[in-house]
Amino acid sequence: MKILLLGKNGQVGWELQRALAPIGHVVALDRQGADLARPDALADTVRTLRPDVVVNAAGYTAVDKAESEPELAHAVNAAAPAALAKAAAAVGAWLVHYSTDYVFDGSGSAPRDESATTGPLSVYGRTKLEGEQAVAASGAKHLIFRTSWVYAARGGNFARTMLRLAAERDSLRVVADQIGAPTGAELIADVTAHAIRAVQARAELAGLYHLAAAGETSWHGYARHVIAWARGHGQAIRVAPDAIQAIPTSDYPSPAARPLNSRLATGKLREAFGLQLPPWQAGVERMLGELLG
């Protein structure tokens, strides 16, 4: 099986290089090899390589910057997946694509399943929704995974920022009214590899799935967990967990609106592929072990 992986140097793409290697021959491209801002060139790459599976781990993820760069965000998050899906359909390839909890409006407190009404609040959310809709309508065999609060030991992430600030300051203020599940790039990659293997035998498993770690927390709860774990493992942390102040989103204004409710119901994924998704704390602690040695 030949697998074309786009976005190889991103957080998810980096883990996908590892997870996909045992199941096929992976052709992994970065932005220089496959620029999502040039959808026509992407389609040419698919037609030339004729892979069995295309995994699109690239995207425009600068949520706030997208508000001032809507055309670029649309090209990368909507037009590029549409072109990839059309090309994948033409060569008979599967397309794996990633979306986000930002396609929802964040209202309520119940986890959203795959049939829930969408209502993005930002340019980023709207363009990601357009991308997944284009893939679904293309006729290509596809898997779309909506995920949330993605992190990895590689690159910048929320935990790394909290640790840096906690070593410099006596107190922190962290948003407490946005609720979701921190989800590791490693988990996303491993589930993707498992799903790709499964659909080779059961094409009827194609479609849209929610993929997130089990459980839920706020950014405030996430920060408390990170700092308590680091202190307990001998890190020089000035901020005590009790010195992390909970604040509302309204106290931390940003160009792009964030959904308050990012809970994703994962029952469809777990049942279809026979998976158990670990609690978010397990992945975060593993990542912290890598960060802190």
Short mmCIF file of C-alpha atoms in Angstrom, two decimals:
data_model
loop_
_atom_site.label_atom_id
_atom_site.label_comp_id
_atom_site.label_asym_id
_atom_site.label_seq_id
_atom_site.Cartn_x
_atom_site.Cartn_y
_atom_site.Cartn_z
CA MET A 1 0.00 0.00 0.00
CA LYS A 2 1.39 3.40 -1.02
CA ILE A 3 0.47 6.24 1.35
CA LEU A 4 0.94 9.90 0.44
CA LEU A 5 1.30 11.96 3.62
CA LEU A 6 0.97 15.74 3.44
CA GLY A 7 2.16 18.01 6.25
CA LYS A 8 4.87 15.66 7.49
CA ASN A 9 6.51 18.20 9.81
CA GLY A 10 3.40 19.27 11.71
CA GLN A 11 2.51 17.81 15.08
CA VAL A 12 0.14 15.19 13.70
CA GLY A 13 2.16 14.67 10.52
CA TRP A 14 5.32 13.92 12.48
CA GLU A 15 3.55 11.21 14.47
CA LEU A 16 1.89 9.87 11.33
CA GLN A 17 5.29 9.18 9.78
CA ARG A 18 5.89 6.74 12.63
CA ALA A 19 2.39 5.26 12.83
CA LEU A 20 1.94 4.71 9.08
CA ALA A 21 5.36 3.18 8.41
CA PRO A 22 4.35 -0.39 9.42
CA ILE A 23 1.25 -0.47 7.19
CA GLY A 24 2.61 0.78 3.86
CA HIS A 25 5.20 2.66 1.87
CA VAL A 26 4.92 6.27 3.02
CA VAL A 27 5.76 9.17 0.71
CA ALA A 28 5.89 12.08 3.16
CA LEU A 29 5.89 15.66 1.86
CA ASP A 30 6.33 19.00 3.60
CA ARG A 31 5.14 22.42 2.48
CA GLN A 32 7.90 22.66 -0.11
CA GLY A 33 6.86 19.35 -1.65
CA ALA A 34 3.12 19.95 -1.44
CA ASP A 35 1.90 23.50 -0.84
CA LEU A 36 -1.75 23.51 0.19
CA ALA A 37 -2.00 27.12 -0.95
CA ARG A 38 -1.73 25.74 -4.53
CA PRO A 39 -4.61 23.26 -4.82
CA ASP A 40 -4.05 22.51 -8.51
CA ALA A 41 -0.44 21.48 -7.88
CA LEU A 42 -1.62 19.22 -5.05
CA ALA A 43 -4.01 17.46 -7.40
CA ASP A 44 -1.20 16.98 -9.92
CA THR A 45 0.93 15.37 -7.19
CA VAL A 46 -1.83 12.87 -6.40
CA ARG A 47 -2.36 12.03 -10.07
CA THR A 48 1.39 11.57 -10.61
CA LEU A 49 2.07 9.41 -7.55
CA ARG A 50 -1.22 7.47 -7.71
CA PRO A 51 -1.20 6.48 -4.02
CA ASP A 52 -3.63 4.05 -2.44
CA VAL A 53 -4.22 6.45 0.45
CA VAL A 54 -3.76 10.21 0.81
CA VAL A 55 -3.44 11.48 4.39
CA ASN A 56 -3.84 15.24 4.64
CA ALA A 57 -2.26 16.32 7.92
CA ALA A 58 -1.56 19.84 6.68
CA GLY A 59 -3.77 22.85 7.29
CA TYR A 60 -4.02 26.52 8.18
CA THR A 61 -4.21 26.36 11.98
CA ALA A 62 -3.41 29.95 13.04
CA VAL A 63 -6.89 30.54 14.43
CA ASP A 64 -6.55 34.25 15.19
CA LYS A 65 -4.46 35.09 12.12
CA ALA A 66 -7.10 33.54 9.88
CA GLU A 67 -9.42 36.44 10.74
CA SER A 68 -7.11 38.74 8.76
CA GLU A 69 -6.12 36.15 6.13
CA PRO A 70 -9.45 34.59 5.12
CA GLU A 71 -8.43 33.97 1.50
CA LEU A 72 -5.32 32.01 2.49
CA ALA A 73 -7.22 30.09 5.17
CA HIS A 74 -9.88 29.19 2.59
CA ALA A 75 -7.29 28.07 0.04
CA VAL A 76 -5.54 25.76 2.51
CA ASN A 77 -8.49 24.51 4.57
CA ALA A 78 -11.24 24.35 1.94
CA ALA A 79 -9.98 24.55 -1.64
CA ALA A 80 -7.01 22.22 -1.08
CA PRO A 81 -9.05 19.37 0.49
CA ALA A 82 -11.58 19.75 -2.33
CA ALA A 83 -8.83 19.37 -4.94
CA LEU A 84 -7.26 16.46 -3.07
CA ALA A 85 -10.61 14.68 -2.82
CA LYS A 86 -11.32 15.11 -6.54
CA ALA A 87 -7.87 13.79 -7.44
CA ALA A 88 -8.16 10.91 -4.94
CA ALA A 89 -11.49 9.91 -6.47
CA ALA A 90 -9.95 9.98 -9.94
CA VAL A 91 -7.17 7.54 -9.01
CA GLY A 92 -9.30 5.40 -6.69
CA ALA A 93 -7.44 6.42 -3.53
CA TRP A 94 -8.75 6.83 0.00
CA LEU A 95 -8.48 10.32 1.50
CA VAL A 96 -7.94 10.83 5.23
CA HIS A 97 -8.63 14.39 6.36
CA TYR A 98 -8.66 16.13 9.75
CA SER A 99 -11.16 18.67 11.00
CA THR A 100 -11.90 20.35 14.30
CA ASP A 101 -14.37 21.05 17.09
CA TYR A 102 -14.34 24.67 15.82
CA VAL A 103 -17.00 23.67 13.26
CA PHE A 104 -19.49 23.93 16.17
CA ASP A 105 -20.78 27.04 17.91
CA GLY A 106 -19.77 25.82 21.37
CA SER A 107 -23.22 26.19 22.92
CA GLY A 108 -24.63 23.88 25.57
CA SER A 109 -22.76 21.39 27.71
CA ALA A 110 -23.40 18.03 26.05
CA PRO A 111 -20.83 16.31 23.83
CA ARG A 112 -21.57 16.77 20.11
CA ASP A 113 -21.84 13.70 17.90
CA GLU A 114 -21.19 13.55 14.17
CA SER A 115 -24.82 14.41 13.30
CA ALA A 116 -24.94 17.57 15.44
CA THR A 117 -25.70 20.88 13.76
CA THR A 118 -22.59 22.87 12.89
CA GLY A 119 -22.20 26.61 13.37
CA PRO A 120 -18.61 27.84 13.29
CA LEU A 121 -17.78 31.12 15.02
CA SER A 122 -14.56 31.99 13.17
CA VAL A 123 -12.88 32.05 9.76
CA TYR A 124 -10.84 29.04 10.82
CA GLY A 125 -13.94 27.08 11.80
CA ARG A 126 -15.83 28.05 8.65
CA THR A 127 -12.99 27.08 6.32
CA LYS A 128 -12.44 23.76 8.10
CA LEU A 129 -16.16 23.01 7.76
CA GLU A 130 -16.05 23.88 4.06
CA GLY A 131 -13.10 21.52 3.65
CA GLU A 132 -14.79 18.55 5.28
CA GLN A 133 -18.01 19.20 3.33
CA ALA A 134 -16.06 19.24 0.06
CA VAL A 135 -14.39 15.93 0.92
CA ALA A 136 -17.71 14.33 1.86
CA ALA A 137 -19.37 15.50 -1.38
CA SER A 138 -16.50 14.53 -3.69
CA GLY A 139 -17.31 10.89 -4.22
CA ALA A 140 -13.87 9.91 -2.91
CA LYS A 141 -13.55 7.11 -0.38
CA HIS A 142 -12.76 9.07 2.75
CA LEU A 143 -12.24 9.23 6.49
CA ILE A 144 -12.69 12.59 8.21
CA PHE A 145 -11.59 12.88 11.83
CA ARG A 146 -12.77 15.86 13.86
CA THR A 147 -10.51 16.33 16.86
CA SER A 148 -9.87 18.92 19.57
CA TRP A 149 -7.16 20.63 21.61
CA VAL A 150 -4.32 18.87 19.77
CA TYR A 151 -0.87 18.80 21.36
CA ALA A 152 2.46 17.03 20.96
CA ALA A 153 5.85 17.06 22.61
CA ARG A 154 7.22 18.37 19.32
CA GLY A 155 6.77 22.10 18.75
CA GLY A 156 4.93 24.66 20.83
CA ASN A 157 1.96 23.68 22.94
CA PHE A 158 -0.17 24.84 25.85
CA ALA A 159 1.65 22.72 28.44
CA ARG A 160 5.06 24.02 27.41
CA THR A 161 3.78 27.60 27.68
CA MET A 162 2.28 26.97 31.12
CA LEU A 163 5.53 25.43 32.39
CA ARG A 164 7.56 28.38 31.15
CA LEU A 165 5.23 30.93 32.72
CA ALA A 166 4.96 28.94 35.95
CA ALA A 167 8.73 29.02 36.31
CA GLU A 168 8.78 32.81 35.86
CA ARG A 169 5.71 34.02 37.76
CA ASP A 170 4.05 33.65 41.15
CA SER A 171 0.53 33.35 39.75
CA LEU A 172 -1.30 32.65 36.49
CA ARG A 173 -4.72 33.48 35.06
CA VAL A 174 -6.19 30.76 32.80
CA VAL A 175 -9.55 30.47 31.03
CA ALA A 176 -11.94 28.11 32.83
CA ASP A 177 -15.18 28.23 30.80
CA GLN A 178 -13.94 26.47 27.65
CA ILE A 179 -14.34 22.71 28.06
CA GLY A 180 -12.79 19.98 25.92
CA ALA A 181 -10.35 17.08 25.87
CA PRO A 182 -6.64 17.60 25.23
CA THR A 183 -5.83 15.08 22.49
CA GLY A 184 -2.32 13.95 21.65
CA ALA A 185 -0.98 13.86 18.09
CA GLU A 186 0.34 10.40 18.92
CA LEU A 187 -3.17 9.12 19.67
CA ILE A 188 -4.55 10.69 16.50
CA ALA A 189 -1.82 9.07 14.41
CA ASP A 190 -2.28 5.63 15.96
CA VAL A 191 -6.06 5.71 15.49
CA THR A 192 -5.56 6.84 11.89
CA ALA A 193 -3.29 3.91 11.10
CA HIS A 194 -5.73 1.48 12.70
CA ALA A 195 -8.64 2.97 10.73
CA ILE A 196 -6.78 2.86 7.41
CA ARG A 197 -6.11 -0.84 7.91
CA ALA A 198 -9.74 -1.45 8.84
CA VAL A 199 -11.28 0.28 5.82
CA GLN A 200 -9.18 -1.75 3.40
CA ALA A 201 -11.34 -4.73 4.37
CA ARG A 202 -14.53 -2.85 5.25
CA ALA A 203 -15.12 0.07 2.90
CA GLU A 204 -18.49 0.73 4.53
CA LEU A 205 -16.60 2.23 7.50
CA ALA A 206 -15.89 5.33 5.41
CA GLY A 207 -17.20 8.63 6.76
CA LEU A 208 -16.95 11.23 9.50
CA TYR A 209 -15.77 10.43 13.02
CA HIS A 210 -15.02 12.33 16.22
CA LEU A 211 -11.60 11.51 17.65
CA ALA A 212 -10.63 12.87 21.06
CA ALA A 213 -9.17 11.55 24.28
CA ALA A 214 -11.60 10.43 26.97
CA GLY A 215 -12.80 12.77 29.69
CA GLU A 216 -12.99 16.54 29.77
CA THR A 217 -11.39 19.55 31.41
CA SER A 218 -11.02 23.30 31.06
CA TRP A 219 -7.83 25.11 30.08
CA HIS A 220 -7.62 26.01 33.77
CA GLY A 221 -7.92 22.36 34.78
CA TYR A 222 -5.39 21.42 32.12
CA ALA A 223 -2.92 23.99 33.49
CA ARG A 224 -3.40 22.80 37.08
CA HIS A 225 -2.75 19.21 36.04
CA VAL A 226 0.39 20.12 34.11
CA ILE A 227 1.85 22.22 36.91
CA ALA A 228 0.98 19.76 39.66
CA TRP A 229 2.59 16.93 37.69
CA ALA A 230 5.72 18.98 37.00
CA ARG A 231 6.07 20.02 40.66
CA GLY A 232 5.60 16.42 41.73
CA HIS A 233 8.41 15.37 39.43
CA GLY A 234 10.96 17.81 40.80
CA GLN A 235 10.63 20.70 38.35
CA ALA A 236 11.44 24.22 39.57
CA ILE A 237 7.95 25.71 39.49
CA ARG A 238 7.18 28.98 41.29
CA VAL A 239 3.42 28.81 40.84
CA ALA A 240 1.48 26.54 43.16
CA PRO A 241 -1.57 24.85 41.61
CA ASP A 242 -3.79 26.92 43.91
CA ALA A 243 -2.22 30.11 42.55
CA ILE A 244 -3.71 29.52 39.09
CA GLN A 245 -6.70 31.85 38.87
CA ALA A 246 -9.74 30.75 36.87
CA ILE A 247 -11.00 33.45 34.50
CA PRO A 248 -13.80 33.62 31.90
CA THR A 249 -13.11 33.76 28.17
CA SER A 250 -14.36 37.36 28.19
CA ASP A 251 -11.29 38.31 30.26
CA TYR A 252 -8.98 37.02 27.50
CA PRO A 253 -10.22 38.63 24.26
CA SER A 254 -8.89 37.34 20.94
CA PRO A 255 -9.56 38.13 17.26
CA ALA A 256 -11.30 34.77 16.72
CA ALA A 257 -14.13 33.55 18.94
CA ARG A 258 -13.54 30.20 20.67
CA PRO A 259 -16.26 27.60 21.24
CA LEU A 260 -16.97 27.21 24.95
CA ASN A 261 -18.17 23.64 24.56
CA SER A 262 -15.59 21.56 22.66
CA ARG A 263 -16.82 18.19 23.94
CA LEU A 264 -16.88 15.57 21.16
CA ALA A 265 -18.84 12.32 21.49
CA THR A 266 -16.60 9.48 20.28
CA GLY A 267 -18.98 6.52 20.52
CA LYS A 268 -19.24 6.08 16.74
CA LEU A 269 -15.45 5.81 16.36
CA ARG A 270 -15.03 3.43 19.28
CA GLU A 271 -17.80 1.13 18.11
CA ALA A 272 -16.86 1.12 14.41
CA PHE A 273 -13.18 0.37 14.95
CA GLY A 274 -13.26 -1.49 18.26
CA LEU A 275 -11.15 1.10 20.06
CA GLN A 276 -10.72 2.31 23.61
CA LEU A 277 -9.67 5.95 23.89
CA PRO A 278 -7.45 6.68 26.91
CA PRO A 279 -8.15 9.49 29.41
CA TRP A 280 -6.68 12.82 28.44
CA GLN A 281 -4.47 12.84 31.54
CA ALA A 282 -2.56 9.75 30.37
CA GLY A 283 -1.46 11.33 27.11
CA VAL A 284 -0.60 14.66 28.71
CA GLU A 285 1.56 12.99 31.36
CA ARG A 286 3.38 10.96 28.74
CA MET A 287 4.03 14.16 26.77
CA LEU A 288 5.29 15.90 29.92
CA GLY A 289 7.67 13.01 30.53
CA GLU A 290 9.12 13.57 27.08
CA LEU A 291 9.35 17.33 27.55
CA LEU A 292 10.94 17.20 30.99
CA GLY A 293 13.03 14.08 30.62
#
